[in-house]
Amino acid sequence: EAQVTQNPRYLITVTGKKLTVTCSQNMNHEYMSWYRQDPGLGLRQIYYSMNVEVTDKGDVPEGYKVSRKEKRNFPLILESPSPNQTSLYFCASSLFNSGGHLDTQYFGPGTRLTVL
Amino acid sequence: GENVEQHPSTLSVQEGDSAVIKCTYSDSASNYFPWYKQELGKGPQLIIDIRSNVGEKKDQRIAVTLNKTAKHFSLHITETQPEDSAVYFCAASSARYSSASKIIFGSGTRLSIRP
């Protein structure tokens, strides 16, 4: 089954304790992205990756890191989490179509992170 | 920076009536405009999208219109049903394989269908 998986689904942690949220897709998609969702603010893009070893900042990259060593995986790293990073996080992936344009994004189920 | 404004933030319509959600975008290079539906506890799911070379697209009860001159696009749902109740997001992107680009989302519309 074609899907985007994220782990963990729920995480409660404390300020300053490094954490990683994993994201994996089995559709051979080039484009992968991380978003955070906060009430009234919609989805805001944190980082995205056009392909292996190619990553770039989205709208809200501060306090986050990513890596894209393999096509299927795109982990989100919080080196020193703070309470303002408490949020619902989504990973997504998509192909570029034959015309080189971005195609349908497939979202993971979400990771609810609480930083105390 | 680029932004996408979405209105209204909440919308309640009688079952069977139509619902319209509107978005405006600022980046004139945007060429891809998807709409997502998010049900409670789930990730967003694409319901329809439109590209800049098309003015309108329809899929059964759902249609999207795009006005590139005015930089706005709209989602139209006809004959609404209870299962249409969800949060809807619009987005805009200029991403191409040859050039990296962000995807900007609107702030969402909570649609409620009254029985």
PDB file of N, CA, C and O in Angstrom, chain A residues 63-89:
ATOM      1  N   GLY A  63      14.912  26.335  14.539  1.00  0.00           N
ATOM      2  CA  GLY A  63      14.812  25.331  15.589  1.00  0.00           C
ATOM      3  C   GLY A  63      14.687  23.913  15.067  1.00  0.00           C
ATOM      4  O   GLY A  63      14.581  22.976  15.851  1.00  0.00           O
ATOM      5  N   TYR A  64      14.717  23.749  13.752  1.00  0.00           N
ATOM      6  CA  TYR A  64      14.569  22.433  13.139  1.00  0.00           C
ATOM      7  C   TYR A  64      15.742  22.141  12.210  1.00  0.00           C
ATOM      8  O   TYR A  64      16.365  23.041  11.663  1.00  0.00           O
ATOM      9  N   LYS A  65      16.015  20.845  12.048  1.00  0.00           N
ATOM     10  CA  LYS A  65      16.960  20.381  11.045  1.00  0.00           C
ATOM     11  C   LYS A  65      16.351  19.205  10.318  1.00  0.00           C
ATOM     12  O   LYS A  65      15.478  18.497  10.857  1.00  0.00           O
ATOM     13  N   VAL A  66      16.818  18.975   9.090  1.00  0.00           N
ATOM     14  CA  VAL A  66      16.379  17.811   8.327  1.00  0.00           C
ATOM     15  C   VAL A  66      17.584  17.219   7.613  1.00  0.00           C
ATOM     16  O   VAL A  66      18.641  17.852   7.510  1.00  0.00           O
ATOM     17  N   SER A  67      17.389  16.016   7.110  1.00  0.00           N
ATOM     18  CA  SER A  67      18.401  15.412   6.247  1.00  0.00           C
ATOM     19  C   SER A  67      17.688  14.532   5.227  1.00  0.00           C
ATOM     20  O   SER A  67      16.580  14.056   5.467  1.00  0.00           O
ATOM     21  N   ARG A  68      18.335  14.343   4.090  1.00  0.00           N
ATOM     22  CA  ARG A  68      17.746  13.478   3.041  1.00  0.00           C
ATOM     23  C   ARG A  68      18.887  12.648   2.442  1.00  0.00           C
ATOM     24  O   ARG A  68      19.392  12.900   1.366  1.00  0.00           O
ATOM     25  N   LYS A  69      19.248  11.627   3.203  1.00  0.00           N
ATOM     26  CA  LYS A  69      20.342  10.757   2.753  1.00  0.00           C
ATOM     27  C   LYS A  69      19.843   9.678   1.803  1.00  0.00           C
ATOM     28  O   LYS A  69      20.598   9.137   0.987  1.00  0.00           O
ATOM     29  N   GLU A  70      18.574   9.328   1.960  1.00  0.00           N
ATOM     30  CA  GLU A  70      17.962   8.323   1.083  1.00  0.00           C
ATOM     31  C   GLU A  70      16.664   8.929   0.550  1.00  0.00           C
ATOM     32  O   GLU A  70      16.060   9.785   1.190  1.00  0.00           O
ATOM     33  N   LYS A  71      16.225   8.440  -0.592  1.00  0.00           N
ATOM     34  CA  LYS A  71      15.035   9.005  -1.208  1.00  0.00           C
ATOM     35  C   LYS A  71      13.792   8.790  -0.353  1.00  0.00           C
ATOM     36  O   LYS A  71      12.908   9.641  -0.296  1.00  0.00           O
ATOM     37  N   ARG A  72      13.693   7.665   0.325  1.00  0.00           N
ATOM     38  CA  ARG A  72      12.461   7.335   1.016  1.00  0.00           C
ATOM     39  C   ARG A  72      12.333   7.989   2.392  1.00  0.00           C
ATOM     40  O   ARG A  72      11.241   8.076   2.927  1.00  0.00           O
ATOM     41  N   ASN A  73      13.423   8.447   2.987  1.00  0.00           N
ATOM     42  CA  ASN A  73      13.380   8.935   4.367  1.00  0.00           C
ATOM     43  C   ASN A  73      13.703  10.423   4.473  1.00  0.00           C
ATOM     44  O   ASN A  73      14.626  10.925   3.793  1.00  0.00           O
ATOM     45  N   PHE A  74      12.988  11.092   5.366  1.00  0.00           N
ATOM     46  CA  PHE A  74      13.191  12.529   5.544  1.00  0.00           C
ATOM     47  C   PHE A  74      12.930  12.861   7.024  1.00  0.00           C
ATOM     48  O   PHE A  74      11.869  13.381   7.379  1.00  0.00           O
ATOM     49  N   PRO A  75      13.883  12.573   7.896  1.00  0.00           N
ATOM     50  CA  PRO A  75      13.664  12.810   9.325  1.00  0.00           C
ATOM     51  C   PRO A  75      13.708  14.288   9.697  1.00  0.00           C
ATOM     52  O   PRO A  75      14.450  15.074   9.091  1.00  0.00           O
ATOM     53  N   LEU A  76      12.907  14.631  10.693  1.00  0.00           N
ATOM     54  CA  LEU A  76      12.880  15.985  11.257  1.00  0.00           C
ATOM     55  C   LEU A  76      13.556  15.940  12.618  1.00  0.00           C
ATOM     56  O   LEU A  76      13.189  15.141  13.471  1.00  0.00           O
ATOM     57  N   ILE A  77      14.539  16.798  12.811  1.00  0.00           N
ATOM     58  CA  ILE A  77      15.343  16.791  14.035  1.00  0.00           C
ATOM     59  C   ILE A  77      15.145  18.085  14.795  1.00  0.00           C
ATOM     60  O   ILE A  77      15.262  19.182  14.212  1.00  0.00           O
ATOM     61  N   LEU A  78      14.834  17.944  16.085  1.00  0.00           N
ATOM     62  CA  LEU A  78      14.773  19.107  16.974  1.00  0.00           C
ATOM     63  C   LEU A  78      15.938  18.953  17.943  1.00  0.00           C
ATOM     64  O   LEU A  78      15.898  18.117  18.843  1.00  0.00           O
ATOM     65  N   GLU A  79      16.990  19.745  17.740  1.00  0.00           N
ATOM     66  CA  GLU A  79      18.210  19.608  18.548  1.00  0.00           C
ATOM     67  C   GLU A  79      17.959  20.009  20.001  1.00  0.00           C
ATOM     68  O   GLU A  79      18.457  19.367  20.922  1.00  0.00           O
ATOM     69  N   SER A  80      17.198  21.067  20.209  1.00  0.00           N
ATOM     70  CA  SER A  80      16.922  21.557  21.558  1.00  0.00           C
ATOM     71  C   SER A  80      15.489  22.073  21.596  1.00  0.00           C
ATOM     72  O   SER A  80      15.244  23.284  21.513  1.00  0.00           O
ATOM     73  N   PRO A  81      14.537  21.158  21.724  1.00  0.00           N
ATOM     74  CA  PRO A  81      13.129  21.547  21.636  1.00  0.00           C
ATOM     75  C   PRO A  81      12.735  22.580  22.694  1.00  0.00           C
ATOM     76  O   PRO A  81      13.246  22.554  23.831  1.00  0.00           O
ATOM     77  N   SER A  82      11.820  23.443  22.311  1.00  0.00           N
ATOM     78  CA  SER A  82      11.287  24.438  23.246  1.00  0.00           C
ATOM     79  C   SER A  82       9.757  24.357  23.219  1.00  0.00           C
ATOM     80  O   SER A  82       9.182  23.822  22.270  1.00  0.00           O
ATOM     81  N   PRO A  83       9.101  24.887  24.250  1.00  0.00           N
ATOM     82  CA  PRO A  83       7.632  24.784  24.323  1.00  0.00           C
ATOM     83  C   PRO A  83       6.915  25.357  23.100  1.00  0.00           C
ATOM     84  O   PRO A  83       5.832  24.874  22.746  1.00  0.00           O
ATOM     85  N   ASN A  84       7.495  26.367  22.430  1.00  0.00           N
ATOM     86  CA  ASN A  84       6.807  26.920  21.255  1.00  0.00           C
ATOM     87  C   ASN A  84       6.871  25.989  20.036  1.00  0.00           C
ATOM     88  O   ASN A  84       6.309  26.308  18.976  1.00  0.00           O
ATOM     89  N   GLN A  85       7.522  24.852  20.197  1.00  0.00           N
ATOM     90  CA  GLN A  85       7.510  23.842  19.136  1.00  0.00           C
ATOM     91  C   GLN A  85       6.457  22.761  19.393  1.00  0.00           C
ATOM     92  O   GLN A  85       6.357  21.785  18.640  1.00  0.00           O
ATOM     93  N   THR A  86       5.687  22.956  20.443  1.00  0.00           N
ATOM     94  CA  THR A  86       4.535  22.092  20.670  1.00  0.00           C
ATOM     95  C   THR A  86       3.559  22.307  19.524  1.00  0.00           C
ATOM     96  O   THR A  86       3.119  23.428  19.268  1.00  0.00           O
ATOM     97  N   SER A  87       3.246  21.232  18.810  1.00  0.00           N
ATOM     98  CA  SER A  87       2.446  21.376  17.614  1.00  0.00           C
ATOM     99  C   SER A  87       2.098  19.997  17.059  1.00  0.00           C
ATOM    100  O   SER A  87       2.529  18.969  17.574  1.00  0.00           O
ATOM    101  N   LEU A  88       1.312  20.006  15.978  1.00  0.00           N
ATOM    102  CA  LEU A  88       1.008  18.804  15.214  1.00  0.00           C
ATOM    103  C   LEU A  88       1.850  18.859  13.938  1.00  0.00           C
ATOM    104  O   LEU A  88       1.774  19.845  13.194  1.00  0.00           O
ATOM    105  N   TYR A  89       2.644  17.840  13.709  1.00  0.00           N
ATOM    106  CA  TYR A  89       3.582  17.835  12.589  1.00  0.00           C
ATOM    107  C   TYR A  89       3.148  16.813  11.536  1.00  0.00           C
ATOM    108  O   TYR A  89       2.766  15.683  11.852  1.00  0.00           O
TER     109      TYR A  89
END
